[in-house]
Short mmCIF file of C-alpha atoms in Angstrom, two decimals:
data_model
loop_
_atom_site.label_atom_id
_atom_site.label_comp_id
_atom_site.label_asym_id
_atom_site.label_seq_id
_atom_site.Cartn_x
_atom_site.Cartn_y
_atom_site.Cartn_z
CA MET A 78 142.93 201.42 75.88
CA LYS A 79 144.23 197.72 76.34
CA ILE A 80 144.16 196.13 79.76
CA SER A 81 145.33 192.53 80.33
CA VAL A 82 144.19 190.22 83.24
CA ILE A 83 145.93 187.10 84.23
CA ILE A 84 143.51 184.51 85.81
CA THR A 85 145.52 182.05 88.19
CA LEU A 86 144.32 179.06 90.14
CA LYS A 87 144.25 179.44 94.03
CA LYS A 88 147.00 177.82 95.83
CA ASP A 89 144.93 174.82 97.25
CA VAL A 90 143.18 173.85 94.03
CA LEU A 91 144.25 170.65 92.05
CA ASP A 92 145.45 171.57 88.50
CA PRO A 93 145.44 168.34 86.48
CA GLN A 94 146.58 169.79 83.63
CA GLY A 95 149.31 171.56 85.02
CA LYS A 96 150.35 168.31 86.33
CA VAL A 97 150.34 166.75 83.04
CA ILE A 98 152.31 169.59 81.36
CA HIS A 99 154.69 169.39 84.07
CA GLN A 100 155.23 165.62 83.25
CA ALA A 101 155.60 166.38 79.50
CA LEU A 102 158.33 169.02 80.16
CA ASP A 103 160.09 166.48 82.41
CA GLY A 104 159.94 163.97 80.01
CA MET A 105 161.35 166.44 77.41
CA GLY A 106 164.52 166.78 79.81
CA PHE A 107 163.38 169.88 81.79
CA ASN A 108 163.98 168.30 84.88
CA ASN A 109 164.56 171.20 87.20
CA ILE A 110 160.88 172.09 87.54
CA ASN A 111 159.34 172.21 90.93
CA GLU A 112 155.53 172.73 89.90
CA VAL A 113 153.50 174.04 86.75
CA ARG A 114 150.43 175.92 86.96
CA GLN A 115 148.04 176.61 83.93
CA GLY A 116 145.99 179.89 83.71
CA LYS A 117 144.14 182.11 81.66
CA TYR A 118 145.06 185.66 79.96
CA PHE A 119 142.62 187.93 78.51
CA GLU A 120 143.42 191.08 76.40
CA ILE A 121 140.62 193.68 77.05
CA ASP A 122 140.48 196.83 74.64
CA THR A 123 138.13 198.90 75.85
CA LYS A 124 136.72 202.60 74.54
CA GLU A 125 137.18 204.02 78.21
CA THR A 126 140.23 206.54 77.72
CA ASN A 127 140.36 207.02 81.77
CA PRO A 128 142.75 204.32 83.12
CA LYS A 129 141.31 204.42 86.77
CA LYS A 130 137.77 203.94 85.25
CA ALA A 131 138.96 201.11 82.68
CA LYS A 132 140.74 199.53 85.58
CA ASP A 133 137.55 199.32 87.90
CA LYS A 134 135.31 198.30 85.18
CA VAL A 135 137.82 195.50 84.37
CA GLU A 136 137.79 194.68 88.10
CA GLU A 137 134.07 194.36 88.12
CA MET A 138 134.36 191.99 84.91
CA CYS A 139 136.65 189.78 86.66
CA LYS A 140 134.36 189.46 89.68
CA LYS A 141 131.28 188.66 87.67
CA LEU A 142 132.62 186.72 84.85
CA LEU A 143 136.04 186.06 84.22
CA ALA A 144 137.01 184.66 87.35
CA ASN A 145 135.56 182.38 89.74
CA LEU A 146 136.74 183.51 93.00
CA VAL A 147 135.81 180.24 95.01
CA ILE A 148 139.23 178.83 92.98
CA GLU A 149 140.71 181.34 91.32
CA ASN A 150 142.38 184.55 91.60
CA TYR A 151 142.98 187.37 89.05
CA LYS A 152 145.83 190.16 88.54
CA ILE A 153 144.81 193.34 86.41
CA ILE A 154 147.81 194.47 84.42
CA ASP A 155 147.90 197.94 84.38
CA ALA A 156 146.66 200.02 80.83
CA GLN A 157 149.55 200.76 78.41
CA MET B 6 102.71 169.48 87.52
CA LYS B 7 103.97 172.06 85.09
CA SER B 8 107.64 172.02 84.37
CA ALA B 9 110.36 173.99 82.26
CA VAL B 10 113.45 172.97 80.49
CA ILE B 11 116.05 175.91 79.62
CA THR B 12 117.69 175.27 76.46
CA PHE B 13 121.00 177.09 75.86
CA PRO B 14 123.13 177.33 73.12
CA GLY B 15 125.00 173.97 73.23
CA SER B 16 122.76 172.28 75.36
CA ASN B 17 121.95 168.63 74.30
CA CYS B 18 120.02 166.91 76.93
CA ASP B 19 117.06 169.27 76.60
CA ARG B 20 115.04 167.26 74.65
CA ASP B 21 115.84 163.70 76.67
CA MET B 22 114.63 165.48 79.68
CA ASP B 23 111.42 166.78 77.97
CA VAL B 24 110.54 163.36 76.95
CA ALA B 25 111.43 162.07 80.42
CA LEU B 26 109.44 164.77 82.51
CA LYS B 27 106.37 163.95 79.82
CA LYS B 28 106.58 160.23 80.77
CA PHE B 29 105.97 160.77 84.10
CA GLY B 30 103.31 163.24 83.64
CA PHE B 31 104.75 166.66 83.86
CA LYS B 32 103.17 168.90 81.42
CA ASN B 33 106.52 170.43 80.05
CA LYS B 34 107.42 173.77 78.39
CA MET B 35 110.95 174.49 76.47
CA VAL B 36 112.25 177.83 77.44
CA TRP B 37 114.76 179.50 75.24
CA HIS B 38 117.68 181.08 77.19
CA GLN B 39 117.06 184.69 75.60
CA ASP B 40 113.53 184.73 76.86
CA VAL B 41 113.32 186.73 80.06
CA GLU B 42 110.05 185.25 81.79
CA LEU B 43 109.82 181.86 82.85
CA PRO B 44 106.28 180.05 82.36
CA LYS B 45 104.34 179.16 85.37
CA SER B 46 106.37 176.12 86.67
CA ASP B 47 106.39 173.85 89.56
CA LEU B 48 109.98 172.51 88.63
CA VAL B 49 112.64 174.30 86.50
CA VAL B 50 115.25 172.00 85.02
CA LEU B 51 118.38 173.15 83.77
CA PRO B 52 119.69 170.39 81.13
CA GLY B 53 122.90 168.71 80.47
CA GLY B 54 125.25 169.71 77.44
CA PHE B 55 127.96 171.94 76.78
CA SER B 56 126.11 175.39 76.79
CA TYR B 57 128.25 178.03 75.01
CA GLY B 58 130.80 175.33 74.40
CA ASP B 59 132.01 175.10 77.84
CA TYR B 60 133.97 178.32 77.18
CA LEU B 61 135.74 180.27 79.71
CA ARG B 62 134.37 177.91 82.73
CA CYS B 63 131.45 175.26 82.11
CA GLY B 64 128.46 176.82 82.78
CA SER B 65 129.93 180.35 83.28
CA MET B 66 128.27 182.07 80.22
CA ALA B 67 125.16 180.35 80.53
CA SER B 68 124.65 181.45 84.32
CA LYS B 69 124.64 184.88 83.07
CA SER B 70 122.13 184.53 80.19
CA LYS B 71 118.90 186.37 80.01
CA ILE B 72 116.44 183.75 81.52
CA MET B 73 118.83 182.89 84.40
CA GLN B 74 117.77 186.12 86.50
CA SER B 75 114.06 184.74 86.44
CA VAL B 76 115.24 181.30 87.22
CA ILE B 77 117.29 182.66 90.25
CA ASN B 78 114.02 184.53 91.47
CA PHE B 79 111.95 181.36 90.93
CA ALA B 80 114.84 179.65 93.22
CA ASN B 81 114.92 182.41 95.69
CA SER B 82 110.86 182.48 96.22
CA GLY B 83 111.30 178.77 97.10
CA GLY B 84 110.54 177.31 93.48
CA MET B 85 112.46 173.93 92.62
CA VAL B 86 115.02 174.20 90.35
CA MET B 87 117.15 171.15 89.15
CA GLY B 88 120.43 171.33 87.28
CA ILE B 89 121.73 168.23 85.83
CA CYS B 90 125.49 167.79 84.70
CA ASN B 91 125.91 171.07 82.90
CA GLY B 92 122.92 172.43 84.35
CA PHE B 93 124.83 171.55 87.82
CA GLN B 94 127.84 173.59 86.32
CA ILE B 95 125.50 176.38 85.67
CA LEU B 96 124.15 176.35 89.10
CA VAL B 97 127.37 176.58 90.78
CA GLU B 98 128.21 179.39 88.37
CA THR B 99 125.06 181.22 89.54
CA GLY B 100 125.95 180.55 93.33
CA LEU B 101 122.47 178.79 94.00
CA VAL B 102 124.54 176.17 95.22
CA PRO B 103 127.80 176.33 96.56
CA GLY B 104 131.42 175.16 95.18
CA VAL B 105 132.52 174.34 91.92
CA LEU B 106 132.94 171.53 89.34
CA LEU B 107 136.71 171.05 88.31
CA ARG B 108 138.10 169.19 85.59
CA ASN B 109 138.14 165.43 86.40
CA LYS B 110 141.11 164.60 88.46
CA TYR B 111 142.66 161.89 85.64
CA LEU B 112 141.63 164.39 82.88
CA GLU B 113 139.50 161.98 80.84
CA PHE B 114 135.86 162.37 79.65
CA ILE B 115 133.90 159.90 81.84
CA CYS B 116 130.77 158.21 79.93
CA LYS B 117 129.81 155.35 82.35
CA ASN B 118 126.92 154.05 84.64
CA VAL B 119 127.68 154.71 88.32
CA PHE B 120 126.02 154.07 91.84
CA VAL B 121 124.86 157.09 93.81
CA LYS B 122 124.03 156.75 97.25
CA ILE B 123 120.98 159.15 98.60
CA SER B 124 122.46 161.00 101.39
CA ASN B 125 119.44 163.07 102.42
CA LYS B 126 115.85 162.19 101.99
CA ASP B 127 114.52 164.85 103.98
CA ASN B 128 113.43 166.94 101.08
CA ALA B 129 111.04 167.21 97.89
CA TYR B 130 113.28 165.26 95.58
CA PHE B 131 114.01 162.35 97.29
CA LYS B 132 111.13 161.80 99.89
CA ASN B 133 109.69 158.76 100.03
CA ILE B 134 112.18 156.91 97.49
CA ASN B 135 112.50 153.19 98.56
CA ASN B 136 115.91 152.89 97.44
CA ASN B 137 118.93 153.90 98.99
CA VAL B 138 121.17 153.83 96.06
CA LEU B 139 120.62 154.29 92.63
CA GLU B 140 122.33 153.28 89.31
CA LEU B 141 122.73 156.35 86.99
CA HIS B 142 124.58 157.35 84.12
CA ILE B 143 127.45 160.18 84.09
CA ALA B 144 129.04 161.94 81.33
CA HIS B 145 131.14 164.66 81.87
CA ASN B 146 134.66 166.25 81.94
CA GLU B 147 134.26 168.55 84.62
CA GLY B 148 132.27 166.71 87.54
CA ASN B 149 135.16 167.07 90.11
CA TYR B 150 132.96 168.77 92.99
CA PHE B 151 135.22 171.12 95.04
CA CYS B 152 134.56 173.97 97.77
CA THR B 153 136.67 175.65 100.30
CA ASN B 154 137.17 174.00 103.76
CA ASP B 155 134.66 176.72 105.46
CA GLN B 156 132.11 175.74 102.63
CA LEU B 157 132.12 172.13 103.23
CA LYS B 158 131.76 172.63 107.01
CA GLU B 159 128.73 174.71 106.06
CA ILE B 160 127.35 172.16 103.60
CA GLU B 161 127.61 169.35 106.09
CA ASP B 162 126.30 171.07 108.68
CA ASN B 163 122.97 172.01 106.85
CA ALA B 164 122.85 168.36 105.51
CA GLN B 165 123.29 169.71 101.73
CA VAL B 166 124.86 166.98 100.30
CA ALA B 167 122.35 165.05 98.35
CA ILE B 168 124.01 162.33 96.48
CA ASN B 169 127.48 160.43 96.78
CA TYR B 170 129.10 158.11 94.39
CA CYS B 171 129.16 154.91 95.99
CA ASP B 172 129.36 150.86 95.15
CA GLN B 173 126.17 148.75 94.55
CA SER B 174 125.73 148.39 98.26
CA GLY B 175 125.98 151.93 98.87
CA GLU B 176 129.39 152.27 100.47
CA ILE B 177 131.18 155.41 99.68
CA LYS B 178 134.92 154.89 99.25
CA ASP B 179 137.65 156.45 97.31
CA THR B 180 137.77 153.68 94.63
CA PHE B 181 134.27 154.29 93.73
CA ASN B 182 134.73 158.17 93.23
CA PRO B 183 135.08 158.53 89.02
CA ASN B 184 136.22 162.16 88.70
CA GLY B 185 138.04 163.04 92.32
CA SER B 186 135.08 164.69 93.73
CA LEU B 187 135.51 166.19 97.17
CA ASN B 188 134.13 163.62 99.59
CA ASN B 189 132.62 161.59 96.33
CA ILE B 190 130.27 164.23 96.27
CA ALA B 191 127.68 163.84 93.22
CA GLY B 192 124.93 166.24 93.89
CA ILE B 193 124.32 168.90 96.50
CA PHE B 194 121.45 170.88 97.17
CA ASN B 195 121.03 174.77 98.35
CA LYS B 196 120.26 175.45 101.98
CA GLU B 197 116.50 175.18 101.56
CA LYS B 198 116.95 172.07 99.57
CA ASN B 199 114.38 173.56 96.58
CA VAL B 200 117.61 173.87 94.53
CA LEU B 201 119.35 170.53 93.60
CA GLY B 202 122.39 170.35 91.37
CA MET B 203 123.81 166.84 90.53
CA MET B 204 126.09 165.28 87.69
CA PRO B 205 124.33 162.09 87.17
CA HIS B 206 121.57 161.91 84.53
CA PRO B 207 118.32 160.48 85.80
CA GLU B 208 116.62 161.47 82.06
CA ARG B 209 118.97 158.56 80.69
CA MET B 210 117.60 155.79 82.66
CA ILE B 211 113.91 155.72 81.93
CA ASP B 212 113.59 152.94 79.54
CA PRO B 213 114.44 149.22 80.53
CA SER B 214 115.10 148.02 77.27
CA LEU B 215 117.84 150.62 76.55
CA SER B 216 119.27 151.32 79.79
CA GLY B 217 117.74 150.72 83.49
CA GLU B 218 115.05 152.40 85.20
CA ASP B 219 116.46 154.12 88.42
CA GLY B 220 115.59 157.18 86.60
CA SER B 221 112.25 156.23 86.32
CA LEU B 222 112.18 155.70 90.04
CA PHE B 223 113.71 159.03 90.50
CA LEU B 224 111.29 160.96 88.26
CA LYS B 225 108.20 159.05 89.58
CA ASN B 226 108.99 159.65 93.04
CA LEU B 227 109.65 163.49 92.29
CA ILE B 228 106.36 163.87 90.61
CA ASN B 229 104.51 162.27 93.20
CA ASN B 230 106.17 164.27 96.09
CA MET B 231 105.07 167.46 94.29
CA LYS B 232 101.67 166.77 93.97
#
């Protein structure tokens, strides 16, 4: 079963990489952008077959390793 | 005094730290990250480098390695643990010291000498040191210290700020902030002040013919405080 996780920086945390990407896009002519924030995306293929259990385990992974909750939020996308 | 330097895959200041500690009288042992037990030590050092290639977040994977549970237990029982550069990043990921280290504000890797002001001398690391300002070397890509407002208040209330970026005279101003760090913070303690994390490398300033001697001042003072 595959579960995906998206990690984003919290609202108040400075994202210099996002800023530079914004500037680059701006320079390429994409002038309608308010802000760019860069994040991370994970695909976790687990042997677990119970979706609820799999999701709970991934949540534990997010809290313990994948995200740093001081600066980041995580969002688990349900198993497909 | 016995010390231990932990080597993680990707550490590259571990041997420099070994040389520096020995120079000032520590009996140092190198400890591999997959070991479970720490040797009997008075000081444990997490060295600089790029543990696990800085994958995921700097220090995140190293903070979960086997030896770290012993390091955490050692710190929680009052043992002195010092994290330099990547070691500081590892410390924040363990939660032993509060906050995080973000990418430098202007996205460049910074490698230069800086001045830091010692902001708290009421601890085993900086007690009795004559200088108020040290010239040390920094070399990092993620040294931009950040924490939440609540954490910052707690850090300030408990006098946990150890050193701040400043100029030669000790003035702490935005102009002397190399990486965007909150309040120019270059190093912090845990509440009890037995754990110190800092971005500058004292082990790189121990030889007058190569660099400066302010690292010597710090390490000499440290071992004297511990005796």
